[in-house]
Coordinates of C-alpha atoms in Angstrom, one line a residue:
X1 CA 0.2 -32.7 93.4
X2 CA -1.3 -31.1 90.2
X3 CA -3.5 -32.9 88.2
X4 CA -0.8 -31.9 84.9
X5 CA 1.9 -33.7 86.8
X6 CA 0.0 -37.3 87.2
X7 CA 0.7 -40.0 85.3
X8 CA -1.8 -39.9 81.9
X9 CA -4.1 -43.0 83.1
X10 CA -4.4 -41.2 86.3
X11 CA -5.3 -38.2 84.9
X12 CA -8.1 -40.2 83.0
X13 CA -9.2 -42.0 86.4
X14 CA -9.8 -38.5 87.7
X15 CA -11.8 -37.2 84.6
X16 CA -14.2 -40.2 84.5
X17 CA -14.8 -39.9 88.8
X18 CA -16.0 -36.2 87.8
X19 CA -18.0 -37.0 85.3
X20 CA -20.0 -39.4 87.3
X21 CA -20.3 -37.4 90.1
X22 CA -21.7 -34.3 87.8
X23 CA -24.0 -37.1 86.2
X24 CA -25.0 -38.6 89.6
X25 CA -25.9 -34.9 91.2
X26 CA -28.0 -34.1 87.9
X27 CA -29.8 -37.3 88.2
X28 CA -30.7 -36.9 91.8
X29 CA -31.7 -33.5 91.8
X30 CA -34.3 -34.2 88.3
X31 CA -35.7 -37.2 91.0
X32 CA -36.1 -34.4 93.6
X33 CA -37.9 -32.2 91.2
X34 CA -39.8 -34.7 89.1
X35 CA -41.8 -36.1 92.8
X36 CA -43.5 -32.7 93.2
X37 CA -46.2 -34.3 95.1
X38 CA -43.8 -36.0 97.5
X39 CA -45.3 -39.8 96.2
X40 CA -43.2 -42.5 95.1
X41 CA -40.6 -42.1 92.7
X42 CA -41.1 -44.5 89.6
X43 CA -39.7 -47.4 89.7
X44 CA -38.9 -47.3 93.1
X45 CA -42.2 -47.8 95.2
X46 CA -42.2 -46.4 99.0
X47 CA -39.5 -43.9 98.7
X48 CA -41.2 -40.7 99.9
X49 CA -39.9 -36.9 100.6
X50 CA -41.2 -35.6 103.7
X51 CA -41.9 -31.8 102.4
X52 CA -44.8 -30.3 100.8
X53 CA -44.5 -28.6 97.3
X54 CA -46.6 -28.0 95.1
X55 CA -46.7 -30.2 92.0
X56 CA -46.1 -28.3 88.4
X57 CA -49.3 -27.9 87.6
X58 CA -50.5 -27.0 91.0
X59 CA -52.4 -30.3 91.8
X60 CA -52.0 -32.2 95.5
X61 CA -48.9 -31.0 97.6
X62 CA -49.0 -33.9 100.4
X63 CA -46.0 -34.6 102.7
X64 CA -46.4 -38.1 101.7
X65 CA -48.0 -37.9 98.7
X66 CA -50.7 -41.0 99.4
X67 CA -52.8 -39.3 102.4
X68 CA -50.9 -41.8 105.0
X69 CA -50.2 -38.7 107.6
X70 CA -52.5 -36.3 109.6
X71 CA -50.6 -33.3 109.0
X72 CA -49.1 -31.7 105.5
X73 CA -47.6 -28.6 104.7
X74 CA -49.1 -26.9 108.0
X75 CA -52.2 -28.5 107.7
X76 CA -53.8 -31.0 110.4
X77 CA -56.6 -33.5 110.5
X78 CA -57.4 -32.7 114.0
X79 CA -60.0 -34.7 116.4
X80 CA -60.4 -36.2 120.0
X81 CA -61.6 -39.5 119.0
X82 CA -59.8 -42.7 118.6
X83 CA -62.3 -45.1 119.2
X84 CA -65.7 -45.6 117.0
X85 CA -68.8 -47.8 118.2
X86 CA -69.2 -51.3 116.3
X87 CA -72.4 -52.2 114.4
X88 CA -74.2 -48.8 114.8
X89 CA -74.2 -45.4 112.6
X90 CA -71.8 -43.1 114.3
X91 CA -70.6 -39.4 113.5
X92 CA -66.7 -38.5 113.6
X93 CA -66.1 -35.2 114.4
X94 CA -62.6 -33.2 113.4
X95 CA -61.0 -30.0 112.4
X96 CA -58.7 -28.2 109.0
X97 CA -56.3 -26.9 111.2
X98 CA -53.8 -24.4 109.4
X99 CA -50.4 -23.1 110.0
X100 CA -51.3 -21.0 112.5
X101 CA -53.0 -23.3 114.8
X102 CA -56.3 -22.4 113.8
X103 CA -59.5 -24.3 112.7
X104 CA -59.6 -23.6 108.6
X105 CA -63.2 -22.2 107.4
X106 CA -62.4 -21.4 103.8
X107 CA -62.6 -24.2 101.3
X108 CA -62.7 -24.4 97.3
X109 CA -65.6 -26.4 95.8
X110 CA -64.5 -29.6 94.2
X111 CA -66.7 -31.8 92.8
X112 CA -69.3 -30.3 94.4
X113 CA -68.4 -30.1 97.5
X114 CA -66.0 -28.2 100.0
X115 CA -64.5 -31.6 101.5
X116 CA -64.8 -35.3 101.0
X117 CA -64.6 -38.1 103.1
X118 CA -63.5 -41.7 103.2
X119 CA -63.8 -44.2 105.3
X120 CA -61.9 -47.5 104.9
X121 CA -61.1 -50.6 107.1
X122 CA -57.4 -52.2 107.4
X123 CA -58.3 -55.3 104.8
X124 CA -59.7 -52.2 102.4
X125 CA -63.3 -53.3 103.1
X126 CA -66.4 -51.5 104.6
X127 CA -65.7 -48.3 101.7
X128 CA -67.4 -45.2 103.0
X129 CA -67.4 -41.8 100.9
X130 CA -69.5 -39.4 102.8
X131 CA -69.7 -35.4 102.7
X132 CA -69.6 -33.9 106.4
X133 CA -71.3 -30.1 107.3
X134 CA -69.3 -27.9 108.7
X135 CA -70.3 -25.6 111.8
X136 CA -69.3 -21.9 112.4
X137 CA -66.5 -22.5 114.2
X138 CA -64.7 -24.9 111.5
X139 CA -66.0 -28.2 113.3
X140 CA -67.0 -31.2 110.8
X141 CA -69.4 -34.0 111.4
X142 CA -68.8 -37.1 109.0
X143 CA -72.0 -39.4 109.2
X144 CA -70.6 -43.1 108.9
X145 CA -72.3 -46.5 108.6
X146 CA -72.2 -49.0 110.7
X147 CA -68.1 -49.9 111.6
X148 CA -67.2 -53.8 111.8
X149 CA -64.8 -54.5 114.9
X150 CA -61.0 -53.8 113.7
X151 CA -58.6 -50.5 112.4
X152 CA -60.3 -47.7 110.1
X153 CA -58.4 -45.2 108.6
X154 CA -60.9 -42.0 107.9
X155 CA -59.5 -39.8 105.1
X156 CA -60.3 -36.0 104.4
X157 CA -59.2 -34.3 100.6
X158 CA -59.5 -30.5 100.4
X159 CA -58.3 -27.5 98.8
X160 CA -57.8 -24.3 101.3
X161 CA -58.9 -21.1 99.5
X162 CA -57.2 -18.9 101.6
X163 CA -53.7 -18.7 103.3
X164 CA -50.5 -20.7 102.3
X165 CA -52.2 -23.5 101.5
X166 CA -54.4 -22.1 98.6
X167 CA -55.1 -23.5 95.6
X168 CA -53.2 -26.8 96.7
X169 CA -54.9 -30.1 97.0
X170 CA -54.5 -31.7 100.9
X171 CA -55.7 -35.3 101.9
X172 CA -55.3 -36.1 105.5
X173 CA -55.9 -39.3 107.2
X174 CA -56.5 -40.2 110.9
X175 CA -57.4 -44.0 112.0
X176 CA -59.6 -44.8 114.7
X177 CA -59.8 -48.4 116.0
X178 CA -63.5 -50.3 116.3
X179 CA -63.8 -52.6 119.6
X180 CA -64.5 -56.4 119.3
X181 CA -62.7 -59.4 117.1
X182 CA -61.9 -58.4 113.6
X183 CA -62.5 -60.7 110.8
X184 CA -60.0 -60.0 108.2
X185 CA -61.9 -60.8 104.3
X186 CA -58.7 -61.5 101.9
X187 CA -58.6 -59.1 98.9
X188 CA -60.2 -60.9 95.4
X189 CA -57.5 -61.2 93.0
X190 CA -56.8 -58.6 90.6
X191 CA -59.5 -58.4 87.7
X192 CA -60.6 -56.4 84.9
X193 CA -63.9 -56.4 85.5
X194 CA -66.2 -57.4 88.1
X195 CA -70.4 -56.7 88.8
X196 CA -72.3 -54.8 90.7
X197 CA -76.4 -54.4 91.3
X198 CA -76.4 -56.7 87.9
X199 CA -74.2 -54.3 86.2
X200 CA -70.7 -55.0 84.7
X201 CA -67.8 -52.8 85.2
X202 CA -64.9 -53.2 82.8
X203 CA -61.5 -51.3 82.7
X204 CA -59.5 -50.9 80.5
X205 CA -55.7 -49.6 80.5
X206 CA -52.0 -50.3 81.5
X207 CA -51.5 -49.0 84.9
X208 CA -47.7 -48.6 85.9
X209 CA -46.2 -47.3 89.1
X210 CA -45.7 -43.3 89.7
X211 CA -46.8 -42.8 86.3
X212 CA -49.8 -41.3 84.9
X213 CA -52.1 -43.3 82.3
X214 CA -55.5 -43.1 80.6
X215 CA -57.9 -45.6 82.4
X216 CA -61.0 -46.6 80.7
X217 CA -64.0 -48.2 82.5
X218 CA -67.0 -49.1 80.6
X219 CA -70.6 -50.1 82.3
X220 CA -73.1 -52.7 80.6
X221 CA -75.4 -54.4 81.9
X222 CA -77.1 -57.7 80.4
X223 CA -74.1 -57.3 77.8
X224 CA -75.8 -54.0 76.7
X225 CA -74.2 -50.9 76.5
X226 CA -75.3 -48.4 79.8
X227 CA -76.2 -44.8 78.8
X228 CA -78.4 -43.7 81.4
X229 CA -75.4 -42.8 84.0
X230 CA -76.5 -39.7 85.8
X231 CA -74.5 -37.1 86.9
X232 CA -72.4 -37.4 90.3
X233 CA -70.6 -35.2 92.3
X234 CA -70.5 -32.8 88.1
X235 CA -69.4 -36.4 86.4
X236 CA -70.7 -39.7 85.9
X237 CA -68.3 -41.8 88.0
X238 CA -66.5 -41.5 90.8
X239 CA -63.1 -43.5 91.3
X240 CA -60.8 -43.7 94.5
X241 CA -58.2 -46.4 94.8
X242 CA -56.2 -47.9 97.8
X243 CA -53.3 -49.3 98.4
X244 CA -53.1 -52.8 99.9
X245 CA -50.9 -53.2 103.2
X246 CA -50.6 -49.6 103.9
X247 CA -54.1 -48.0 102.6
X248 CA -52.5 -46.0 101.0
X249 CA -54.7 -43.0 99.1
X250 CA -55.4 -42.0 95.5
X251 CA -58.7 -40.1 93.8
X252 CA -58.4 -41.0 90.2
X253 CA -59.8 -38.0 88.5
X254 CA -62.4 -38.5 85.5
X255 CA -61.8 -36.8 82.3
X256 CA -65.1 -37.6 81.0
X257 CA -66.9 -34.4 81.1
X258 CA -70.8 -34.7 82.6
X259 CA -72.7 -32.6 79.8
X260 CA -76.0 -33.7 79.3
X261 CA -78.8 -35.8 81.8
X262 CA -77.1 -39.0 80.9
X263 CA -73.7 -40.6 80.1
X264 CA -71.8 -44.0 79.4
X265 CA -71.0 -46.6 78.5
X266 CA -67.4 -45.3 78.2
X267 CA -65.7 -43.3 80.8
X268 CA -62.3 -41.7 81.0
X269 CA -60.1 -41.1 84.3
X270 CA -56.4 -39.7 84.6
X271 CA -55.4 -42.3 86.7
X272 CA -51.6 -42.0 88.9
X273 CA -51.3 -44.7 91.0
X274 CA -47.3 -44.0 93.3
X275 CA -46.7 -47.5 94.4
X276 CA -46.4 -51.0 92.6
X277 CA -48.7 -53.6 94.1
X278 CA -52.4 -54.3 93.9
X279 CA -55.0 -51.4 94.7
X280 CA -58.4 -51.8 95.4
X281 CA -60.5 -49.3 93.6
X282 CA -64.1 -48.2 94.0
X283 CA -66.2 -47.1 91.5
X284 CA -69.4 -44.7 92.5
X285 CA -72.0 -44.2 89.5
X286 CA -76.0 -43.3 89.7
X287 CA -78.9 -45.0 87.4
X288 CA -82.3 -44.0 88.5
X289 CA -81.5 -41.9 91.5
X290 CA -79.7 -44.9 92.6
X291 CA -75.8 -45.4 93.5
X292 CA -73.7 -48.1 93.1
X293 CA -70.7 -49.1 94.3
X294 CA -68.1 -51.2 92.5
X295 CA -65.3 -52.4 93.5
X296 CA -62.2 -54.1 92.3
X297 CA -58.7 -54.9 92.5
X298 CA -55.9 -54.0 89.7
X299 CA -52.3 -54.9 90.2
X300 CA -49.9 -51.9 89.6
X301 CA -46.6 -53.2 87.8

């Protein structure tokens, strides 16, 4: 029957149903397009896409969005080993394989270097950020610490310069599991600020789920302002967060540029956190030829 034949609050049944279902496709496809980097949408923590695109302004195109698989958009974190000794220094060994099945060679500097490496346990203890050589024939060595008994997941970010993959930011993650009894350490409550090597690291900012905000962190130390940080890796901090329960992946980038021998006691990071929860985040900074590592826990709302 035509619509001009039904009754008139029929006819205005009908109109609203369209409506809705015009507003309901709009609203689904922004969601689709807003998650460029396939992480969380906001507001609702955990709900991935499974494809790779690249973001709007062309940063990190992971299938997951939070480094939680081995392969993205063609590329894999390839390597033979599962198991790592416990209690002794140890190298992992693994591959950039591309699209075609092939070990990748060709990387973009970031940071200073062509690819960086993390090394976390399950209970987001034992932090490791290393930088592995590469051979000839694309084969990485990572150089890691000694490895307490229990589940590690080893993280590599990298941009490819070369191929479909160029220009877009990758992190990759494989786990490997270290013999013997683990000891599981609780995660310290969330903070905003905590000490390290008798220095005190404060932050600063209101951190919200698959959103982006400013994040300040300020170093003292005997309640004095800190202005000797020396440059690291072309800034004067270095900030990675993960998520607890999955481990899941984020490199908080600094906006604070490193322009002169020495910096501090403020420092500015971009900082997109995809899931609610609380995130353990480590801070790397260098006095004196010296680096420290901070560490502390912020609750994303």
């Amino acid at each position: 029957m035509s619509s001009s034949f039904l009754p008139s609050s029929s006819r205005r049944r009908t109109a609203v149903a369209a409506l809705a279902a015009s507003a309901l496709a709009v609203t689904l496809a922004a969601c689709g397009s807003s998650s460029g980097d396939g992480s969380a949408m906001p507001g609702m923590p955990g709900m991935t896409t499974t494809s790779a695109m690249p973001s709007m302004d062309g940063m990190g195109a992971m299938a997951s969005g939070d480094g939680l698989a081995a392969t993205s958009g063609g590329y894999t974190l390839a390597s033979a080993t599962a198991t790592l000794p416990a209690g002794q220094v140890s190298d992992y060994r693994f591959t950039i394989t591309g699209p075609d099945g092939k070990p990748v060679t060709g990387f973009t500097v970031d940071q200073t270097k062509k690819l960086h490496f993390y090394a976390i346990r399950s209970d987001l203890t034992g932090f490791q950020h290393v930088h592995p050589t590469m051979a000839a024939d694309g084969t990485w060595t990572a150089p890691l610490a000694a490895l307490t008994a229990g589940t590690w997941r080893l993280f590599a970010t990298f941009t490819p310069d070369s191929g479909s993959g160029r220009g877009t930011d990758f992190v990759l993650s494989r786990t490997v599991t270290v013999p013997g009894r683990p000891v599981d350490t609780a995660l310290p409550a969330a903070s905003t600020s905590t000490t390290v090597d008798g220095y005190t690291v404060t932050l600063t900012g209101e951190l919200m789920a698959g959103m982006a905000h400013p994040l300040t962190v300020t170093i003292t130390r005997d309640g004095k302002p800190v202005t000797d940080l020396e440059p690291y890796l072309d800034t004067y901090a270095h900030l990675t967060a993960f998520h607890q329960g999955d481990g899941a992946f984020a490199h908080l980038h600094p906006t604070t540029a490193a322009t002169g021998a020495h910096g501090g006691p403020a420092l500015s990071f971009h900082a997109e956190l995809a899931k609610s929860g609380d995130w353990r985040l480590f801070l790397q900074f260098q006095t004196a030829g010296t680096l420290h590592t901070a560490a502390i826990t912020v609750h994303v709302s």
